[in-house]
Structure formats: C-alpha cells, structure tokens
PDB file of C-alpha atoms in Angstrom:
ATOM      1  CA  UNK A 177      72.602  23.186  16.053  1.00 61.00           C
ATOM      2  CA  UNK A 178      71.025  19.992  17.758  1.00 76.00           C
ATOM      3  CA  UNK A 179      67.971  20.786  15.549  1.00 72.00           C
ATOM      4  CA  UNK A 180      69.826  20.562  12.321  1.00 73.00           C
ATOM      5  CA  UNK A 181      71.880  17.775  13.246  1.00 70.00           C
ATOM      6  CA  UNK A 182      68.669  15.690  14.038  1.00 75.00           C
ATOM      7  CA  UNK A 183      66.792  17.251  10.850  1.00 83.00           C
ATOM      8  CA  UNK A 184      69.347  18.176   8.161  1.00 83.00           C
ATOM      9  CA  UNK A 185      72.365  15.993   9.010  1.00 81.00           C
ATOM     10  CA  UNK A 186      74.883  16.336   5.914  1.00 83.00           C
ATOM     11  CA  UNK A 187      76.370  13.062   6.091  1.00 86.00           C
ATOM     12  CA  UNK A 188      73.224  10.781   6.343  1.00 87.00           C
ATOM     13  CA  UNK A 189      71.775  13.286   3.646  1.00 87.00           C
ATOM     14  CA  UNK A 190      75.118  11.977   1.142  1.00 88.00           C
ATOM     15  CA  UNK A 191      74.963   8.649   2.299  1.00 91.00           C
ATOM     16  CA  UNK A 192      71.326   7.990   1.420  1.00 90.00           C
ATOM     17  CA  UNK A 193      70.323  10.139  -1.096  1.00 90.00           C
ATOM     18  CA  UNK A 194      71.029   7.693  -3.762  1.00 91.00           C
ATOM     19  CA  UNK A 195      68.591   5.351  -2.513  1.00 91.00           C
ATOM     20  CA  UNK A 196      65.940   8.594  -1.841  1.00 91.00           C
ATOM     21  CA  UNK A 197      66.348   9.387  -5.675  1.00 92.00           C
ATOM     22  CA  UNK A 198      65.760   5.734  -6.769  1.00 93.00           C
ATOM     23  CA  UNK A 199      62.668   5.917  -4.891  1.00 92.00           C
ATOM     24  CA  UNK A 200      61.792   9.509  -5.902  1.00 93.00           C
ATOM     25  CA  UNK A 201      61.159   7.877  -9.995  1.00 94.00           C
ATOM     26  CA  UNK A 202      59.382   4.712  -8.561  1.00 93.00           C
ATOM     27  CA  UNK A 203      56.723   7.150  -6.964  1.00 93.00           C
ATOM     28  CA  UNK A 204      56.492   9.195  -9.958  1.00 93.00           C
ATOM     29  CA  UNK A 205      56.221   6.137 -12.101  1.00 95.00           C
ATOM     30  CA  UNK A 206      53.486   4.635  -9.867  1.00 95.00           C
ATOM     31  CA  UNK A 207      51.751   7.985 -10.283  1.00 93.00           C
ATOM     32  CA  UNK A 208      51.870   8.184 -14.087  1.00 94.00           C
ATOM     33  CA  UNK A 209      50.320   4.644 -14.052  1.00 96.00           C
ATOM     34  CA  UNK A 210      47.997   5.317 -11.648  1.00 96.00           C
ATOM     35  CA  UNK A 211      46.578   8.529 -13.053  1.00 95.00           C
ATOM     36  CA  UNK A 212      46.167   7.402 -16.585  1.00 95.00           C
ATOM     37  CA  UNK A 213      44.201   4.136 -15.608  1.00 96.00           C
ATOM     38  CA  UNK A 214      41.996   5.463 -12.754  1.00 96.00           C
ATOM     39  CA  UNK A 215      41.246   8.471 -15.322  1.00 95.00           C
ATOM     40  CA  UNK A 216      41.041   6.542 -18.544  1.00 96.00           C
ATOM     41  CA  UNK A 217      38.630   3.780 -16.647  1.00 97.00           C
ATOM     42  CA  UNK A 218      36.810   6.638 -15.066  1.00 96.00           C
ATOM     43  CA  UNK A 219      35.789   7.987 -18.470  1.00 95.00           C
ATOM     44  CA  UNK A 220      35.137   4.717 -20.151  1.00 95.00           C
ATOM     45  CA  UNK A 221      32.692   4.128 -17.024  1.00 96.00           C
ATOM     46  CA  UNK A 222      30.821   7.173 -17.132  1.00 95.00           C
ATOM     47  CA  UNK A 223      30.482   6.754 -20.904  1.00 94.00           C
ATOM     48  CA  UNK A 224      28.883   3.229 -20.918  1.00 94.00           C
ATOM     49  CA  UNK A 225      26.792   4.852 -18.001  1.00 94.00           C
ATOM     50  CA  UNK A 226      25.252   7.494 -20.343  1.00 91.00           C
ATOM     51  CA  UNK A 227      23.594   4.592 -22.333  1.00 90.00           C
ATOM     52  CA  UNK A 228      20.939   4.377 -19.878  1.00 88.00           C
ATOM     53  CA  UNK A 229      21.059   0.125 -19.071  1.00 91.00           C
ATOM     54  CA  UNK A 230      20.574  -0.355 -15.978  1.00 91.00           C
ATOM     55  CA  UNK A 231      22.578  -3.869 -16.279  1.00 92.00           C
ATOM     56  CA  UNK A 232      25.362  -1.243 -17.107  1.00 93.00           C
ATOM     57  CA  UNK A 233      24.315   0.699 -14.414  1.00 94.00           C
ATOM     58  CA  UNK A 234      23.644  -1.437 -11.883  1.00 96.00           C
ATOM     59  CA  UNK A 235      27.379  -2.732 -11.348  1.00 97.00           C
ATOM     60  CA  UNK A 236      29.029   0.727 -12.512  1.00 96.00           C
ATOM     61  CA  UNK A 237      27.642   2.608 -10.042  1.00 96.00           C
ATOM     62  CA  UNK A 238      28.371  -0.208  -7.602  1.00 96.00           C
ATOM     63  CA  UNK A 239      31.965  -0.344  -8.100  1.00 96.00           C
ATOM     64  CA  UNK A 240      31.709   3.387  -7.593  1.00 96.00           C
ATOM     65  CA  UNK A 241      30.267   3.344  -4.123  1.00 96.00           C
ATOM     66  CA  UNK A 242      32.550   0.421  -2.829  1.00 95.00           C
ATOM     67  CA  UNK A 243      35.827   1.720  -4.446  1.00 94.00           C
ATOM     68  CA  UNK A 244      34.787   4.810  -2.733  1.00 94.00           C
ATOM     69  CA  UNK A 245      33.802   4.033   0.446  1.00 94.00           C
ATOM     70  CA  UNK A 246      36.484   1.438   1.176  1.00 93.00           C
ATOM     71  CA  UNK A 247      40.032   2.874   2.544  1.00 94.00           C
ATOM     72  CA  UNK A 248      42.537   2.065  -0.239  1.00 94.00           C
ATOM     73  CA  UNK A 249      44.769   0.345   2.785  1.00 94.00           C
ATOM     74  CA  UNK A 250      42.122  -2.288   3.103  1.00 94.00           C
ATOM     75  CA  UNK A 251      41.510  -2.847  -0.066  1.00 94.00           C
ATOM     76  CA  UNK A 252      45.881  -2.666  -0.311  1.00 95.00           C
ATOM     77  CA  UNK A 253      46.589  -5.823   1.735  1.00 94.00           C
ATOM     78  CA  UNK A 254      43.358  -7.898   0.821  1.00 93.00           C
ATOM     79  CA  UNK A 255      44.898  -7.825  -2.494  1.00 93.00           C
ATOM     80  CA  UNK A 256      48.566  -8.910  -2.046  1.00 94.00           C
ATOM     81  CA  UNK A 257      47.921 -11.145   1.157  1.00 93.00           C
ATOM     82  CA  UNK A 258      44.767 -12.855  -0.064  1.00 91.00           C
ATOM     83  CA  UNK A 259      44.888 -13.025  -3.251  1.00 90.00           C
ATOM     84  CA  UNK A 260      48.036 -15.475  -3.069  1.00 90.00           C
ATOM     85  CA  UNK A 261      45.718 -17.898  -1.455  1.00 87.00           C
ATOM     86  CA  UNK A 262      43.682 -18.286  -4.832  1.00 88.00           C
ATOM     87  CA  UNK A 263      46.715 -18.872  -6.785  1.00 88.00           C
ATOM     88  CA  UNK A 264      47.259 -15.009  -8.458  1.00 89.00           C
ATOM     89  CA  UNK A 265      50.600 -13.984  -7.323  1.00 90.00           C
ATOM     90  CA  UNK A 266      50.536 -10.178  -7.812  1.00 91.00           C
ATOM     91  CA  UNK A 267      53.985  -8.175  -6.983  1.00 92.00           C
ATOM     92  CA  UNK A 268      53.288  -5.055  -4.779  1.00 91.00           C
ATOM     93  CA  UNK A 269      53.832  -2.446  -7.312  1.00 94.00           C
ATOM     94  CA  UNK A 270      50.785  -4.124  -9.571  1.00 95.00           C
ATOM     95  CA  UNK A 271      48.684  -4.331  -6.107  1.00 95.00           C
ATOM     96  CA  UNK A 272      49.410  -0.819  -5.904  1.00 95.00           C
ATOM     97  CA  UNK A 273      48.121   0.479  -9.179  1.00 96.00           C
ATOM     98  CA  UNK A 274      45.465  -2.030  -9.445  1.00 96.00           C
ATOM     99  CA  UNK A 275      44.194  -0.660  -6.091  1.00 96.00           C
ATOM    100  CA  UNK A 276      44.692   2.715  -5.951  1.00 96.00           C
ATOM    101  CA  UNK A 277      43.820   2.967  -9.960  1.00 96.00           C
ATOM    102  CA  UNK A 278      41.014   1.432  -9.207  1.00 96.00           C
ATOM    103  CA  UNK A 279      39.706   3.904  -6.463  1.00 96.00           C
ATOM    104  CA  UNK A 280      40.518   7.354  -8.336  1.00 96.00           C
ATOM    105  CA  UNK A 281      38.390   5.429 -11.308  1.00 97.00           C
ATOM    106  CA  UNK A 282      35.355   5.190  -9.199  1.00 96.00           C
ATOM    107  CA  UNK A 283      35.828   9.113  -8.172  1.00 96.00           C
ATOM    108  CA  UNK A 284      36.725  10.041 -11.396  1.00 96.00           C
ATOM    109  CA  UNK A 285      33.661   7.879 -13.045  1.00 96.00           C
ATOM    110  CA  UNK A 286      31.193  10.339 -10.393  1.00 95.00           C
ATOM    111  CA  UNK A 287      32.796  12.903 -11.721  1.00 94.00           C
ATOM    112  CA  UNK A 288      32.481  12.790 -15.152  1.00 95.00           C
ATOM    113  CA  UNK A 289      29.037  11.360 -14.538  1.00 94.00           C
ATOM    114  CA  UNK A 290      27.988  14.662 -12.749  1.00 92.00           C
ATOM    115  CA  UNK A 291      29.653  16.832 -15.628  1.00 90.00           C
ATOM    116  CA  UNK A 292      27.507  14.822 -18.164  1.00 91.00           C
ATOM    117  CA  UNK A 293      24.619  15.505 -16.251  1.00 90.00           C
ATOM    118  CA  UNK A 294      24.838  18.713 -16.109  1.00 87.00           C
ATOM    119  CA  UNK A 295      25.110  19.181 -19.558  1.00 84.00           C
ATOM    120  CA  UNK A 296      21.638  20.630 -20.186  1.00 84.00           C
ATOM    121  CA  UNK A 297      19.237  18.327 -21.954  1.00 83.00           C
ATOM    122  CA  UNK A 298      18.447  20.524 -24.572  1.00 80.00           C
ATOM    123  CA  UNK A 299      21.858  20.306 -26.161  1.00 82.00           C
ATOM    124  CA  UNK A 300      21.611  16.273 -26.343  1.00 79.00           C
ATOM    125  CA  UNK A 301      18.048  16.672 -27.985  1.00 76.00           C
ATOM    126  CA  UNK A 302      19.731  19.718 -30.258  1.00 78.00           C
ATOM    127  CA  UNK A 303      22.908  17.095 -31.411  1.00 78.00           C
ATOM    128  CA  UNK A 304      19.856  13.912 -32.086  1.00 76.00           C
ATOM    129  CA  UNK A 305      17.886  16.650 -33.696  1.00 80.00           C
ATOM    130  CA  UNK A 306      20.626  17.405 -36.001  1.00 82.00           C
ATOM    131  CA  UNK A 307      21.490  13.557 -37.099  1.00 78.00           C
ATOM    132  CA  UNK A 308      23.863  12.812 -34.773  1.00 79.00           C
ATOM    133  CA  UNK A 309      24.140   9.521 -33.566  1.00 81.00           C
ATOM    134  CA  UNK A 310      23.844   9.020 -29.567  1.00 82.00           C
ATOM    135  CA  UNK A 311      27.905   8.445 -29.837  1.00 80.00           C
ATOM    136  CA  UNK A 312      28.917  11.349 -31.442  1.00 85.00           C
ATOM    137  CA  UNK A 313      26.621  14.203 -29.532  1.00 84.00           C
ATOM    138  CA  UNK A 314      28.004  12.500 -26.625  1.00 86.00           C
ATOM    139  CA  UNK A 315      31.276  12.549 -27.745  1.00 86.00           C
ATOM    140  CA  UNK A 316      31.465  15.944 -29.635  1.00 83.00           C
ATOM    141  CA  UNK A 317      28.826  17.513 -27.830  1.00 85.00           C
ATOM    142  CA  UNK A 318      28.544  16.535 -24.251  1.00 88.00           C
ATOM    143  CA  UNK A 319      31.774  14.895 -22.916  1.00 87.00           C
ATOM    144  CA  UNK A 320      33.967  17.922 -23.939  1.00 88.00           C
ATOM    145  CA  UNK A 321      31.803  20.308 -21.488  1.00 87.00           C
ATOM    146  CA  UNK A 322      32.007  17.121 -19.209  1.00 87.00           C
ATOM    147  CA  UNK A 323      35.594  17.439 -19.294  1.00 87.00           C
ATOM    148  CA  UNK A 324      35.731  20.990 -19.030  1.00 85.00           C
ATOM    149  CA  UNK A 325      33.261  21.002 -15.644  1.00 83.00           C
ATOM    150  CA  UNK A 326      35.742  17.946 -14.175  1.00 86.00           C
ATOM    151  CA  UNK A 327      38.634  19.183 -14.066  1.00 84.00           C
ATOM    152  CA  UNK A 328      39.621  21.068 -10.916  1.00 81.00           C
ATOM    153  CA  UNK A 329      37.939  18.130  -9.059  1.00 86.00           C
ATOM    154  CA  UNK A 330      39.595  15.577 -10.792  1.00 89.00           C
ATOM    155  CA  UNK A 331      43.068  17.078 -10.380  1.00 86.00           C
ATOM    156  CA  UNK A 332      42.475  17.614  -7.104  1.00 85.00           C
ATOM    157  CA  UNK A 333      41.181  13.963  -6.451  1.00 90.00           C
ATOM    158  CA  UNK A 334      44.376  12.395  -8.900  1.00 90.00           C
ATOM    159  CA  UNK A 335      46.193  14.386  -6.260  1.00 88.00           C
ATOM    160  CA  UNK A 336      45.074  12.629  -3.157  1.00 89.00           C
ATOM    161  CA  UNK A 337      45.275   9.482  -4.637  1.00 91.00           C
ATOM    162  CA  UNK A 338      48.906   9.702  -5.722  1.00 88.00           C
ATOM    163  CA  UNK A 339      49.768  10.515  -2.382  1.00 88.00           C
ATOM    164  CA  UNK A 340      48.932   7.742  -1.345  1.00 92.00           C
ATOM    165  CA  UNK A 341      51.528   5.638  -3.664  1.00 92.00           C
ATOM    166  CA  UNK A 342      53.145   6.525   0.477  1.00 91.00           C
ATOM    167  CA  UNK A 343      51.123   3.266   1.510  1.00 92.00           C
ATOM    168  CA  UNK A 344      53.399   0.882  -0.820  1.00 91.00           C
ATOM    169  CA  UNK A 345      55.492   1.232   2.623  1.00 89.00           C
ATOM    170  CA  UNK A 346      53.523  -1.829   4.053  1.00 90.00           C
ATOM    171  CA  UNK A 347      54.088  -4.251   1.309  1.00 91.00           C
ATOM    172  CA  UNK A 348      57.225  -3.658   0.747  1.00 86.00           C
ATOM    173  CA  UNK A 349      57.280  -1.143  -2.588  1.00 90.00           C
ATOM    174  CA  UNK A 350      60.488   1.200  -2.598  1.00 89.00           C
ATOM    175  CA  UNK A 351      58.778   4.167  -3.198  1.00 90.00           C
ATOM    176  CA  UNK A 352      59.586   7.192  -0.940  1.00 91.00           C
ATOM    177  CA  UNK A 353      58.313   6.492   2.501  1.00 89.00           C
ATOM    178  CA  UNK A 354      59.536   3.053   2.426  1.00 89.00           C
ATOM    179  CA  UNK A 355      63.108   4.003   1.639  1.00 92.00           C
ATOM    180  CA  UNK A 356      63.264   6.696   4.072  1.00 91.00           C
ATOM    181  CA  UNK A 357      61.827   4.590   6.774  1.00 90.00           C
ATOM    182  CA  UNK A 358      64.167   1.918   6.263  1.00 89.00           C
ATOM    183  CA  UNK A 359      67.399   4.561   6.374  1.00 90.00           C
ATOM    184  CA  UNK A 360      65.714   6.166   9.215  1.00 88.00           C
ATOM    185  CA  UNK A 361      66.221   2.992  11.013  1.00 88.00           C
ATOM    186  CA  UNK A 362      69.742   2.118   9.788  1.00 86.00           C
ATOM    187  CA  UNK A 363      71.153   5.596  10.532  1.00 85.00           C
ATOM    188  CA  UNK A 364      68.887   6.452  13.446  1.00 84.00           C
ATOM    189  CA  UNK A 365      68.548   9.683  12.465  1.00 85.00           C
ATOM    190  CA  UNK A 366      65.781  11.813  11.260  1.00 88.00           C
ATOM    191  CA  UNK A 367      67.024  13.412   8.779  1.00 90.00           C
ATOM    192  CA  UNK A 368      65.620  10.427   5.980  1.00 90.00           C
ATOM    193  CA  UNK A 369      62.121  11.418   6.810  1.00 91.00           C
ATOM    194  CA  UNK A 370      62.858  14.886   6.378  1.00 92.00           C
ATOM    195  CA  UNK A 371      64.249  14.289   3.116  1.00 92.00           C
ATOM    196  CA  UNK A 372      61.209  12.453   2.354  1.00 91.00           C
ATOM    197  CA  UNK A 373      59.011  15.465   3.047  1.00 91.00           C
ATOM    198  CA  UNK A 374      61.059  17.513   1.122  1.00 92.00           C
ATOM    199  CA  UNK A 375      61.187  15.031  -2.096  1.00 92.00           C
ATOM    200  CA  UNK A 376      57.195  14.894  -1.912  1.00 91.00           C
ATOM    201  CA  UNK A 377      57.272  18.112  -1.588  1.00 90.00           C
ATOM    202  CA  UNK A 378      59.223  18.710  -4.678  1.00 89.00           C
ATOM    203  CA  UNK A 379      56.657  15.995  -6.583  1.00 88.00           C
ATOM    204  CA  UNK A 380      53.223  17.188  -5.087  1.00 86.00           C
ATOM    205  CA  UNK A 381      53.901  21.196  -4.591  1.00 87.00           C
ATOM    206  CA  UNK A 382      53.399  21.885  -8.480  1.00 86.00           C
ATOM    207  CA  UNK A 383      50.398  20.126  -8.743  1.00 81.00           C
ATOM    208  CA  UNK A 384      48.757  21.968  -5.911  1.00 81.00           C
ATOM    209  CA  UNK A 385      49.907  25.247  -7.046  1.00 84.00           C
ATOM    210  CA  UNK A 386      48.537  23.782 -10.625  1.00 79.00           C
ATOM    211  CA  UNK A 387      45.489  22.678  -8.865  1.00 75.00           C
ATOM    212  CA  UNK A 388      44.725  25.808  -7.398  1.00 78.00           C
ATOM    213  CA  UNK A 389      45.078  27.685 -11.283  1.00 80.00           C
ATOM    214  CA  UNK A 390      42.397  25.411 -12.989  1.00 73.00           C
ATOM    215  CA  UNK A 391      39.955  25.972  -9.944  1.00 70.00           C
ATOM    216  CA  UNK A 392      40.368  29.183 -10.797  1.00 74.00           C
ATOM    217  CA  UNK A 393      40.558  29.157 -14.492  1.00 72.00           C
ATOM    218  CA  UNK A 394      37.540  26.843 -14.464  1.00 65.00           C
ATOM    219  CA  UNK A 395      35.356  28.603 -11.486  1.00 59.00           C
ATOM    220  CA  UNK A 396      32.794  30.321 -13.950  1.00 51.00           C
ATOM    221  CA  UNK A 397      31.607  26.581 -14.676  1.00 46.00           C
ATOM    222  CA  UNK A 398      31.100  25.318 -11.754  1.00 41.00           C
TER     223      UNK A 398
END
C-alpha cells in the first residue's frame, strides 16, 4: 500500500490533474509546431542543396553540423538568457520551437539529402533527357523516392526531438515536466511525476508503435 500511496495517490491525482491536462495540449502544441518547421525547413534545405552552389552549400551544410552537434539545452538557454541582452525579447515557448525546430531541421535536411542521393543518377539524367526542367525531375522524380527512403528515420528523429519539448522545464514553459515538477513540490508526493510518465506515455507510445510499422513497411528501401 505504501507503494501506491507514494506512486498513485488518488487525491493528489484529482487535485492536480487539471493543471497535468493543461500542460498535456501545450506539449502537443509545441510538438505540432515543432515538427512541421524542423521538417518543412529540412526539405526546403536539402532542396536548395541539390542545386549544386557551393555558396548554398557551404552554410547549409554548416547549420547542419552545428545544429547537430550542439545539445539542444545549450543552444535552449543561450537563446532566452542572451538574446535579451541584444534587445530580442523572445518568450520561452518561441525559444523552444525556434531551438528545437531548428535542430530536427538540420537532421531532417541530412536526411533528405541522403535519400536524394541515393536516388540513382540515371533517373535524374532520364527526367533532363526527357525535357524536364532541373525543378520538376527533382520534384516529380527524385524527392518523392527521397521521401519514401526518409521516412522511418525521420519519424524516428521527430520523435526524439519532441521529447524533448520536457526541457521547456528550465525556462519556465508549462509543458508536462514543468507542471508536474512544480506539484511534485507543492504536494510532496510522487505521484505528479508519475502522472507525467504516464501522460507522455499516452502522447509518445503511438508514435513508437507507428514508428516501428513504417520501419517495417519501408525496410525493402533501405
């Protein structure tokens, strides 16, 4: 019984899940917003890539490698505790997307890059060959395999990174850890956390299992 009672109290469970559900659509707002720029940048990145300039190039694949090789965290409270020193004022919830959109676009932009590139070169030459312009074999030709090859790892990737929405904690966005902390240390209980493992549970257990399906629907093209 002292398990429950530390884990699965009733009472703090009532008295806080309110606030737990508030936070529950925050977190699966910030992930909406977060997916569909990191993704949508991501593309648009690997697409002026294809053209071949290397003063394209050059700073693509540079924002790549530093959006991928610094932790998000880092990156998290450079933005909302430095940037206030050059005058931009940005509330945590934009820091948050503007951060960790940022880093799933430099995974996603290798990723799409690599599924262009593997598109073999014959089938670029076959869509010039035929009168297509450069845009439209790579858009009806190549990007569409692109896609195709990209997906598993991309899901997986749009996966970590909206787990991390978690490290809003530290500048104060109410998403679920941050909420769950706080009651944790008004009722001084445990229970809050453990309703916050079960709410990201709820959120992030489909898109494993969904995960898991395209790997496996998409294996033969890998």
């Amino acid at each position: 019984m002292r398990f429950f009672d530390t884990f699965f109290d009733g009472a703090v469970m009532a008295r806080y899940l309110p606030d737990l559900l508030g936070a529950i659509v925050t977190t699966l707002l910030l992930s909406a917003v977060i997916v569909t720029l990191g993704l949508a940048l991501g593309l648009g990145l690997a697409c002026l890539r294809s053209l071949g300039r290397w003063y394209l190039t050059l700073p693509i694949v540079a924002f790549a490698d530093i959006g991928r090789a610094l932790p998000p965290l880092v990156l998290i409270l450079i933005c909302y505790f430095g940037l206030p020193g050059l005058g931009l004022n940005l509330s945590g919830p934009m820091v948050l997307i503007l951060v960790l959109g940022g880093v799933l676009a430099a995974f996603a932009e290798e990723i799409f890059w690599a599924g262009l590139t593997a598109v073999p070169q014959g089938q670029w030459e076959a869509g010039r060959a035929t009168g297509l312009s450069f845009g439209r074999t790579l858009f009806d030709i190549a990007l569409p395999q692109a896609i195709r090859l990209g997906i598993p790892p991309l899901v997986n990737r749009a996966l970590a990174i909206t787990k991390m929405t978690a490290l809003g904690s530290v500048i104060g966005v109410k998403e679920i850890l941050a909420v769950s902390s706080s009651a944790q240390s008004f009722s001084g209980s445990a229970t809050p956390l453990t309703m916050a493992a079960l709410a990201y549970l709820a959120i992030f257990l489909p898109v494993v299992v969904l995960s898991r399906l395209l790997e496996r629907r998409f294996a033969w093209t890998v």
